[in-house]
PDB file of C-alpha atoms in Angstrom:
ATOM      1  CA  MET A   1      -5.685 -19.607 -17.257  1.00  0.00           C
ATOM      2  CA  GLN A   2      -4.223 -20.536 -13.872  1.00  0.00           C
ATOM      3  CA  VAL A   3      -0.701 -19.860 -15.118  1.00  0.00           C
ATOM      4  CA  LYS A   4      -1.705 -16.334 -16.113  1.00  0.00           C
ATOM      5  CA  TYR A   5      -3.567 -15.828 -12.823  1.00  0.00           C
ATOM      6  CA  GLN A   6      -0.548 -16.897 -10.755  1.00  0.00           C
ATOM      7  CA  LYS A   7       1.751 -14.630 -12.752  1.00  0.00           C
ATOM      8  CA  ILE A   8      -0.520 -11.639 -12.090  1.00  0.00           C
ATOM      9  CA  LYS A   9      -0.652 -12.530  -8.403  1.00  0.00           C
ATOM     10  CA  GLN A  10       3.129 -12.717  -8.168  1.00  0.00           C
ATOM     11  CA  TYR A  11       3.570  -9.387  -9.920  1.00  0.00           C
ATOM     12  CA  MET A  12       1.081  -7.843  -7.506  1.00  0.00           C
ATOM     13  CA  LYS A  13       3.357  -8.905  -4.641  1.00  0.00           C
ATOM     14  CA  LEU A  14       6.381  -7.404  -6.383  1.00  0.00           C
ATOM     15  CA  LEU A  15       4.583  -4.134  -7.044  1.00  0.00           C
ATOM     16  CA  GLU A  16       3.393  -4.055  -3.434  1.00  0.00           C
ATOM     17  CA  GLN A  17       7.006  -4.251  -2.272  1.00  0.00           C
ATOM     18  CA  ARG A  18       8.069  -1.452  -4.620  1.00  0.00           C
ATOM     19  CA  ARG A  19       5.350   0.991  -3.569  1.00  0.00           C
ATOM     20  CA  TRP A  20       7.728   2.217  -0.852  1.00  0.00           C
ATOM     21  CA  ARG A  21      11.332   3.326  -1.201  1.00  0.00           C
ATOM     22  CA  ASN A  22      14.113   4.962   0.815  1.00  0.00           C
ATOM     23  CA  ILE A  23      13.178   3.086   3.986  1.00  0.00           C
ATOM     24  CA  THR A  24      15.085   4.586   6.926  1.00  0.00           C
ATOM     25  CA  PRO A  25      14.800   3.088  10.428  1.00  0.00           C
ATOM     26  CA  VAL A  26      14.042   5.698  13.093  1.00  0.00           C
ATOM     27  CA  GLN A  27      16.820   6.397  15.563  1.00  0.00           C
ATOM     28  CA  ASN A  28      16.838   7.614  19.183  1.00  0.00           C
ATOM     29  CA  ILE A  29      13.590   5.989  20.295  1.00  0.00           C
ATOM     30  CA  TYR A  30      12.437   6.308  23.907  1.00  0.00           C
ATOM     31  CA  THR A  31       9.849   4.170  25.682  1.00  0.00           C
ATOM     32  CA  CYS A  32       8.280   3.364  29.024  1.00  0.00           C
ATOM     33  CA  PRO A  33       5.506   1.044  30.233  1.00  0.00           C
ATOM     34  CA  CYS A  34       2.254   2.582  31.422  1.00  0.00           C
ATOM     35  CA  GLY A  35      -1.359   1.848  32.268  1.00  0.00           C
ATOM     36  CA  TYR A  36      -4.487   3.063  30.497  1.00  0.00           C
ATOM     37  CA  LYS A  37      -3.856   6.657  29.464  1.00  0.00           C
ATOM     38  CA  GLU A  38      -6.004   9.272  31.162  1.00  0.00           C
ATOM     39  CA  ASN A  39      -5.252  12.111  28.751  1.00  0.00           C
ATOM     40  CA  ASN A  40      -3.419  12.795  25.501  1.00  0.00           C
ATOM     41  CA  THR A  41      -0.173  13.958  27.097  1.00  0.00           C
ATOM     42  CA  PRO A  42       2.761  11.548  26.753  1.00  0.00           C
ATOM     43  CA  PRO A  43       5.340  11.190  29.544  1.00  0.00           C
ATOM     44  CA  ALA A  44       8.325  13.534  29.551  1.00  0.00           C
ATOM     45  CA  LEU A  45      11.509  12.135  28.031  1.00  0.00           C
ATOM     46  CA  SER A  46      13.074  12.198  31.491  1.00  0.00           C
ATOM     47  CA  GLU A  47      10.563   9.514  32.519  1.00  0.00           C
ATOM     48  CA  MET A  48      11.439   7.276  29.567  1.00  0.00           C
ATOM     49  CA  PHE A  49      14.488   5.217  28.625  1.00  0.00           C
ATOM     50  CA  PRO A  50      16.170   4.732  25.223  1.00  0.00           C
ATOM     51  CA  CYS A  51      15.488   1.586  23.182  1.00  0.00           C
ATOM     52  CA  GLU A  52      16.426   0.085  19.843  1.00  0.00           C
ATOM     53  CA  GLN A  53      14.440  -0.982  16.802  1.00  0.00           C
ATOM     54  CA  GLY A  54      12.685  -4.274  17.468  1.00  0.00           C
ATOM     55  CA  VAL A  55      12.510  -3.795  21.234  1.00  0.00           C
ATOM     56  CA  TRP A  56      10.050  -6.124  22.953  1.00  0.00           C
ATOM     57  CA  TRP A  57       7.341  -4.372  24.952  1.00  0.00           C
ATOM     58  CA  GLY A  58       4.333  -5.559  26.958  1.00  0.00           C
ATOM     59  CA  ASN A  59       4.252  -7.663  30.115  1.00  0.00           C
ATOM     60  CA  GLY A  60       1.168  -9.816  29.662  1.00  0.00           C
ATOM     61  CA  TRP A  61      -2.299  -9.482  28.225  1.00  0.00           C
ATOM     62  CA  ASP A  62      -3.795  -6.009  28.275  1.00  0.00           C
ATOM     63  CA  SER A  63      -0.588  -4.004  28.736  1.00  0.00           C
ATOM     64  CA  HIS A  64       0.450  -0.574  27.504  1.00  0.00           C
ATOM     65  CA  ALA A  65       3.513   1.512  26.643  1.00  0.00           C
ATOM     66  CA  TRP A  66       4.549   4.924  25.280  1.00  0.00           C
ATOM     67  CA  PHE A  67       7.138   5.511  22.562  1.00  0.00           C
ATOM     68  CA  ARG A  68       8.660   8.852  21.558  1.00  0.00           C
ATOM     69  CA  PHE A  69      11.111  10.045  18.905  1.00  0.00           C
ATOM     70  CA  THR A  70      11.719  12.944  16.521  1.00  0.00           C
ATOM     71  CA  VAL A  71      12.020  12.758  12.737  1.00  0.00           C
ATOM     72  CA  THR A  72      12.437  15.359   9.994  1.00  0.00           C
ATOM     73  CA  PRO A  73      11.339  14.020   6.597  1.00  0.00           C
ATOM     74  CA  THR A  74      13.020  15.675   3.633  1.00  0.00           C
ATOM     75  CA  ALA A  75      11.293  13.998   0.671  1.00  0.00           C
ATOM     76  CA  PRO A  76       7.799  14.653  -0.661  1.00  0.00           C
ATOM     77  CA  ASN A  77       5.293  11.870  -0.009  1.00  0.00           C
ATOM     78  CA  SER A  78       7.056  10.891   3.213  1.00  0.00           C
ATOM     79  CA  PHE A  79       5.294   8.560   5.624  1.00  0.00           C
ATOM     80  CA  LEU A  80       5.902   7.120   9.058  1.00  0.00           C
ATOM     81  CA  ARG A  81       5.436   3.356   9.266  1.00  0.00           C
ATOM     82  CA  ILE A  82       4.812   1.626  12.595  1.00  0.00           C
ATOM     83  CA  GLU A  83       4.956  -2.169  12.706  1.00  0.00           C
ATOM     84  CA  THR A  84       5.391  -5.133  14.988  1.00  0.00           C
ATOM     85  CA  GLU A  85       6.692  -8.605  14.197  1.00  0.00           C
ATOM     86  CA  ARG A  86       3.130  -9.705  13.458  1.00  0.00           C
ATOM     87  CA  LYS A  87       2.122  -9.455   9.795  1.00  0.00           C
ATOM     88  CA  LYS A  88      -1.317 -11.063   9.884  1.00  0.00           C
ATOM     89  CA  GLY A  89      -4.076 -12.153  12.215  1.00  0.00           C
ATOM     90  CA  TRP A  90      -7.375 -10.897  13.557  1.00  0.00           C
ATOM     91  CA  ASP A  91      -7.294  -7.157  14.271  1.00  0.00           C
ATOM     92  CA  ALA A  92      -8.806  -7.476  17.740  1.00  0.00           C
ATOM     93  CA  ASP A  93      -5.937  -9.721  18.824  1.00  0.00           C
ATOM     94  CA  ASN A  94      -3.129  -7.645  17.335  1.00  0.00           C
ATOM     95  CA  PRO A  95      -1.298  -4.648  18.836  1.00  0.00           C
ATOM     96  CA  GLN A  96      -2.974  -1.265  18.500  1.00  0.00           C
ATOM     97  CA  PHE A  97      -1.439   2.229  18.463  1.00  0.00           C
ATOM     98  CA  ILE A  98      -2.530   5.852  18.718  1.00  0.00           C
ATOM     99  CA  LEU A  99      -0.229   8.256  16.888  1.00  0.00           C
ATOM    100  CA  TYR A 100       0.443  11.819  18.056  1.00  0.00           C
ATOM    101  CA  VAL A 101       2.496  14.316  16.024  1.00  0.00           C
ATOM    102  CA  ASN A 102       3.579  17.582  17.612  1.00  0.00           C
ATOM    103  CA  GLY A 103       1.090  17.116  20.423  1.00  0.00           C
ATOM    104  CA  LYS A 104      -1.923  16.392  18.211  1.00  0.00           C
ATOM    105  CA  MET A 105      -3.693  13.055  17.894  1.00  0.00           C
ATOM    106  CA  VAL A 106      -3.364  12.024  14.243  1.00  0.00           C
ATOM    107  CA  GLN A 107      -4.739   8.516  13.776  1.00  0.00           C
ATOM    108  CA  GLY A 108      -4.930   4.957  15.006  1.00  0.00           C
ATOM    109  CA  LEU A 109      -2.540   2.328  13.678  1.00  0.00           C
ATOM    110  CA  ASP A 110      -2.786  -1.454  13.530  1.00  0.00           C
ATOM    111  CA  ILE A 111      -1.812  -4.379  11.345  1.00  0.00           C
ATOM    112  CA  ASN A 112      -3.911  -3.062   8.435  1.00  0.00           C
ATOM    113  CA  HIS A 113      -3.089   0.628   8.930  1.00  0.00           C
ATOM    114  CA  ARG A 114       0.653   1.005   9.329  1.00  0.00           C
ATOM    115  CA  GLU A 115       1.514   4.272   7.574  1.00  0.00           C
ATOM    116  CA  SER A 116       0.766   7.921   8.308  1.00  0.00           C
ATOM    117  CA  PRO A 117       1.822  10.898   6.130  1.00  0.00           C
ATOM    118  CA  LEU A 118       4.320  13.489   7.323  1.00  0.00           C
ATOM    119  CA  LYS A 119       5.089  16.938   5.923  1.00  0.00           C
ATOM    120  CA  ALA A 120       8.464  17.253   4.256  1.00  0.00           C
ATOM    121  CA  GLY A 121      10.817  19.713   5.899  1.00  0.00           C
ATOM    122  CA  GLU A 122       8.929  19.882   9.194  1.00  0.00           C
ATOM    123  CA  VAL A 123      10.236  18.477  12.458  1.00  0.00           C
ATOM    124  CA  ALA A 124       7.796  15.865  13.774  1.00  0.00           C
ATOM    125  CA  ASP A 125       7.814  15.172  17.505  1.00  0.00           C
ATOM    126  CA  VAL A 126       6.187  11.734  17.500  1.00  0.00           C
ATOM    127  CA  ALA A 127       4.507  10.062  20.470  1.00  0.00           C
ATOM    128  CA  ILE A 128       2.829   6.659  20.219  1.00  0.00           C
ATOM    129  CA  TYR A 129       0.535   5.079  22.766  1.00  0.00           C
ATOM    130  CA  ALA A 130       0.748   1.293  22.349  1.00  0.00           C
ATOM    131  CA  TYR A 131      -1.486  -1.532  23.524  1.00  0.00           C
ATOM    132  CA  VAL A 132      -1.289  -5.331  23.395  1.00  0.00           C
ATOM    133  CA  GLY A 133      -4.160  -7.683  24.142  1.00  0.00           C
ATOM    134  CA  PRO A 134      -6.196  -9.619  24.713  1.00  0.00           C
ATOM    135  CA  LYS A 135      -4.257 -12.650  23.420  1.00  0.00           C
ATOM    136  CA  ILE A 136      -0.752 -11.279  22.855  1.00  0.00           C
ATOM    137  CA  GLU A 137       1.536 -10.927  25.847  1.00  0.00           C
ATOM    138  CA  ARG A 138       4.178  -8.810  24.170  1.00  0.00           C
ATOM    139  CA  ALA A 139       5.285  -7.491  20.780  1.00  0.00           C
ATOM    140  CA  GLN A 140       8.233  -5.900  19.004  1.00  0.00           C
ATOM    141  CA  PHE A 141       8.258  -2.253  17.970  1.00  0.00           C
ATOM    142  CA  PHE A 142       9.551  -1.010  14.601  1.00  0.00           C
ATOM    143  CA  ALA A 143       9.416   2.553  13.255  1.00  0.00           C
ATOM    144  CA  ASP A 144      10.590   3.607   9.788  1.00  0.00           C
ATOM    145  CA  LEU A 145      10.586   6.787   7.757  1.00  0.00           C
ATOM    146  CA  ILE A 146       9.577   5.848   4.209  1.00  0.00           C
ATOM    147  CA  GLU A 147       8.779   7.497   0.887  1.00  0.00           C
ATOM    148  CA  LEU A 148       5.766   6.585  -1.242  1.00  0.00           C
ATOM    149  CA  ASN A 149       6.604   5.835  -4.873  1.00  0.00           C
ATOM    150  CA  VAL A 150       3.599   7.599  -6.383  1.00  0.00           C
ATOM    151  CA  ASP A 151       3.991   6.159  -9.884  1.00  0.00           C
ATOM    152  CA  VAL A 152       4.144   2.605  -8.583  1.00  0.00           C
ATOM    153  CA  GLU A 153       1.244   3.304  -6.232  1.00  0.00           C
ATOM    154  CA  GLY A 154      -1.009   4.263  -9.133  1.00  0.00           C
ATOM    155  CA  LEU A 155       0.133   1.322 -11.214  1.00  0.00           C
ATOM    156  CA  TYR A 156      -0.403  -1.068  -8.302  1.00  0.00           C
ATOM    157  CA  TYR A 157      -4.034  -0.050  -7.822  1.00  0.00           C
ATOM    158  CA  ASP A 158      -4.722   0.068 -11.555  1.00  0.00           C
ATOM    159  CA  ILE A 159      -3.961  -3.651 -11.541  1.00  0.00           C
ATOM    160  CA  CYS A 160      -5.166  -4.446  -8.021  1.00  0.00           C
ATOM    161  CA  TYR A 161      -8.771  -3.341  -8.419  1.00  0.00           C
ATOM    162  CA  PRO A 162      -9.667  -5.420 -11.484  1.00  0.00           C
ATOM    163  CA  PHE A 163      -7.677  -8.331 -10.054  1.00  0.00           C
ATOM    164  CA  GLU A 164      -9.811  -8.273  -6.901  1.00  0.00           C
ATOM    165  CA  MET A 165     -12.934  -8.218  -9.071  1.00  0.00           C
ATOM    166  CA  LEU A 166     -12.108 -11.755 -10.130  1.00  0.00           C
ATOM    167  CA  GLU A 167     -13.223 -13.027  -6.720  1.00  0.00           C
ATOM    168  CA  TYR A 168     -16.794 -12.059  -7.597  1.00  0.00           C
ATOM    169  CA  LEU A 169     -16.888 -13.550 -11.073  1.00  0.00           C
ATOM    170  CA  ASN A 170     -17.457 -17.081 -12.290  1.00  0.00           C
ATOM    171  CA  PRO A 171     -14.037 -18.468 -13.289  1.00  0.00           C
ATOM    172  CA  GLU A 172     -15.708 -20.040 -16.321  1.00  0.00           C
ATOM    173  CA  SER A 173     -17.228 -16.759 -17.510  1.00  0.00           C
ATOM    174  CA  THR A 174     -16.108 -14.689 -20.465  1.00  0.00           C
ATOM    175  CA  GLU A 175     -15.663 -11.633 -18.228  1.00  0.00           C
ATOM    176  CA  TYR A 176     -13.273 -13.536 -15.954  1.00  0.00           C
ATOM    177  CA  ALA A 177     -11.194 -14.756 -18.883  1.00  0.00           C
ATOM    178  CA  ARG A 178     -10.969 -11.293 -20.446  1.00  0.00           C
ATOM    179  CA  ILE A 179      -9.931  -9.611 -17.208  1.00  0.00           C
ATOM    180  CA  VAL A 180      -7.224 -12.221 -16.614  1.00  0.00           C
ATOM    181  CA  ASP A 181      -5.998 -11.842 -20.185  1.00  0.00           C
ATOM    182  CA  TYR A 182      -5.930  -8.041 -19.941  1.00  0.00           C
ATOM    183  CA  LEU A 183      -4.019  -8.037 -16.654  1.00  0.00           C
ATOM    184  CA  TRP A 184      -1.650 -10.749 -17.865  1.00  0.00           C
ATOM    185  CA  ARG A 185      -0.794  -8.610 -20.882  1.00  0.00           C
ATOM    186  CA  ALA A 186      -0.354  -5.593 -18.624  1.00  0.00           C
ATOM    187  CA  VAL A 187       2.078  -7.248 -16.189  1.00  0.00           C
ATOM    188  CA  SER A 188       3.926  -8.848 -19.094  1.00  0.00           C
ATOM    189  CA  MET A 189       4.886  -5.315 -20.180  1.00  0.00           C
ATOM    190  CA  LEU A 190       6.561  -4.604 -16.849  1.00  0.00           C
ATOM    191  CA  ASP A 191      10.273  -4.964 -16.368  1.00  0.00           C
ATOM    192  CA  LEU A 192      10.957  -5.214 -12.644  1.00  0.00           C
ATOM    193  CA  LEU A 193      14.621  -6.113 -13.071  1.00  0.00           C
ATOM    194  CA  ILE A 194      15.835  -2.717 -14.281  1.00  0.00           C
ATOM    195  CA  PRO A 195      17.332  -0.891 -11.278  1.00  0.00           C
ATOM    196  CA  LYS A 196      15.664   2.505 -11.591  1.00  0.00           C
ATOM    197  CA  ALA A 197      13.793   4.548  -9.048  1.00  0.00           C
ATOM    198  CA  ARG A 198      10.490   4.119 -10.864  1.00  0.00           C
ATOM    199  CA  ILE A 199       8.987   0.936 -12.222  1.00  0.00           C
ATOM    200  CA  PHE A 200       8.165   1.497 -15.870  1.00  0.00           C
ATOM    201  CA  ILE A 201       6.552  -0.318 -18.718  1.00  0.00           C
ATOM    202  CA  SER A 202       8.663  -1.619 -21.574  1.00  0.00           C
ATOM    203  CA  ARG A 203       9.478   0.844 -24.280  1.00  0.00           C
ATOM    204  CA  CYS A 204       6.843   2.059 -26.688  1.00  0.00           C
ATOM    205  CA  GLU A 205       8.260   4.006 -29.626  1.00  0.00           C
ATOM    206  CA  GLY A 206      11.434   4.612 -27.652  1.00  0.00           C
ATOM    207  CA  GLN A 207       9.693   6.257 -24.705  1.00  0.00           C
ATOM    208  CA  GLU A 208       9.036   4.971 -21.185  1.00  0.00           C
ATOM    209  CA  ILE A 209       5.328   5.183 -20.428  1.00  0.00           C
ATOM    210  CA  PHE A 210       3.166   4.171 -17.528  1.00  0.00           C
ATOM    211  CA  LEU A 211       0.177   1.896 -17.699  1.00  0.00           C
ATOM    212  CA  PRO A 212      -2.822   4.005 -18.808  1.00  0.00           C
ATOM    213  CA  ARG A 213      -5.911   3.945 -16.629  1.00  0.00           C
ATOM    214  CA  ILE A 214      -8.452   2.734 -19.131  1.00  0.00           C
ATOM    215  CA  PHE A 215      -9.781  -0.305 -17.346  1.00  0.00           C
ATOM    216  CA  MET A 216     -11.699   0.626 -14.222  1.00  0.00           C
ATOM    217  CA  ALA A 217     -14.058   3.392 -15.310  1.00  0.00           C
ATOM    218  CA  PRO A 218     -15.884   1.476 -18.064  1.00  0.00           C
ATOM    219  CA  ILE A 219     -16.289  -1.632 -15.911  1.00  0.00           C
ATOM    220  CA  ALA A 220     -17.291   0.198 -12.739  1.00  0.00           C
ATOM    221  CA  ALA A 221     -19.944   2.103 -14.662  1.00  0.00           C
ATOM    222  CA  ARG A 222     -21.098  -1.163 -16.282  1.00  0.00           C
ATOM    223  CA  ARG A 223     -22.017   0.827 -19.346  1.00  0.00           C
ATOM    224  CA  MET A 224     -19.948  -1.050 -21.904  1.00  0.00           C
ATOM    225  CA  PRO A 225     -18.852  -4.646 -22.515  1.00  0.00           C
ATOM    226  CA  LEU A 226     -15.396  -5.881 -21.637  1.00  0.00           C
ATOM    227  CA  ARG A 227     -14.314  -5.927 -25.270  1.00  0.00           C
ATOM    228  CA  TRP A 228     -14.459  -2.114 -25.040  1.00  0.00           C
ATOM    229  CA  ALA A 229     -12.666  -1.943 -21.711  1.00  0.00           C
ATOM    230  CA  LEU A 230      -9.903  -4.159 -23.055  1.00  0.00           C
ATOM    231  CA  ALA A 231      -9.444  -2.201 -26.270  1.00  0.00           C
ATOM    232  CA  THR A 232      -5.868  -1.245 -27.120  1.00  0.00           C
ATOM    233  CA  PRO A 233      -5.175   2.476 -26.523  1.00  0.00           C
ATOM    234  CA  THR A 234      -3.057   4.774 -28.633  1.00  0.00           C
ATOM    235  CA  LEU A 235      -0.291   6.175 -26.437  1.00  0.00           C
ATOM    236  CA  THR A 236       1.794   9.277 -26.894  1.00  0.00           C
ATOM    237  CA  ALA A 237       4.674  10.020 -24.548  1.00  0.00           C
ATOM    238  CA  ARG A 238       5.082  13.627 -23.461  1.00  0.00           C
ATOM    239  CA  GLY A 239       8.279  14.543 -21.689  1.00  0.00           C
ATOM    240  CA  SER A 240       9.536  13.380 -18.287  1.00  0.00           C
ATOM    241  CA  GLY A 241       8.579   9.808 -19.061  1.00  0.00           C
ATOM    242  CA  ARG A 242       4.847  10.321 -18.586  1.00  0.00           C
ATOM    243  CA  CYS A 243       2.166   9.384 -21.073  1.00  0.00           C
ATOM    244  CA  ALA A 244      -0.698  11.397 -22.428  1.00  0.00           C
ATOM    245  CA  ARG A 245      -4.281  10.352 -21.893  1.00  0.00           C
ATOM    246  CA  PRO A 246      -4.924   7.346 -24.124  1.00  0.00           C
ATOM    247  CA  GLU A 247      -6.855   7.885 -27.307  1.00  0.00           C
ATOM    248  CA  LYS A 248      -9.180   4.879 -27.138  1.00  0.00           C
ATOM    249  CA  ARG A 249      -9.970   2.957 -30.296  1.00  0.00           C
ATOM    250  CA  TYR A 250     -13.183   0.971 -30.196  1.00  0.00           C
ATOM    251  CA  SER A 251     -14.542  -1.297 -32.848  1.00  0.00           C
ATOM    252  CA  ASP A 252     -18.236  -0.933 -31.974  1.00  0.00           C
ATOM    253  CA  PRO A 253     -19.867   2.469 -32.594  1.00  0.00           C
ATOM    254  CA  SER A 254     -22.655   1.960 -30.072  1.00  0.00           C
ATOM    255  CA  PRO A 255     -21.957  -0.801 -27.559  1.00  0.00           C
ATOM    256  CA  PRO A 256     -24.851  -2.301 -25.638  1.00  0.00           C
ATOM    257  CA  CYS A 257     -25.004  -1.994 -21.843  1.00  0.00           C
ATOM    258  CA  TRP A 258     -24.246  -4.973 -19.685  1.00  0.00           C
ATOM    259  CA  SER A 259     -27.224  -6.941 -18.509  1.00  0.00           C
TER     260      SER A 259
END
């Protein structure tokens, strides 16, 4: 059981990495230190100086800075990612950002919220108000233009949600064992070594098909036992590598509800 669990966990990490593609570091970044902002207007570029990716900013606890740059995304599902060198830790201690696009406040960013969508084909004048504190004296600044791999995104969460359910189940229970077995069989179908733009499941009748979403709805509704949720679907590929809705085959005509 633990071998299967660890395999699923490792594949989750690999899928997480492949959710994003075409990562392009932002160029021509400008910055300047500042105090607490009094309005939503960033400094003029003439008041700022150019910097490179990974520049260190902050001069002690509770310090602030502005960053500005312009990007023009060309691909659908384009996002802007803002990061520092810190990948984990308590949110209150980590750097915080406020993102402005074309003069409008868009959202806050932090260690758990790093991406913000951009419209393809539109010039985005980006301004970022940055803050470090109370326990971090300085941080590095990274900005990337990235593209979301929608197919991998869906596949990732199809596996992620039931995998996270395991934390709330007794490891000795039948439900736990069936979920692990289902997900183990699902990730075993993946071939992450083939260098294509989209992650796909191994061939079924000569067609590339994506993992069908048959797992979450029955379990979330708690209206049918796991032997139904884990039933094998009939899959039919329809053009462009996508699969039709699965025709579910169940052995029980009238399954009882979960207790």
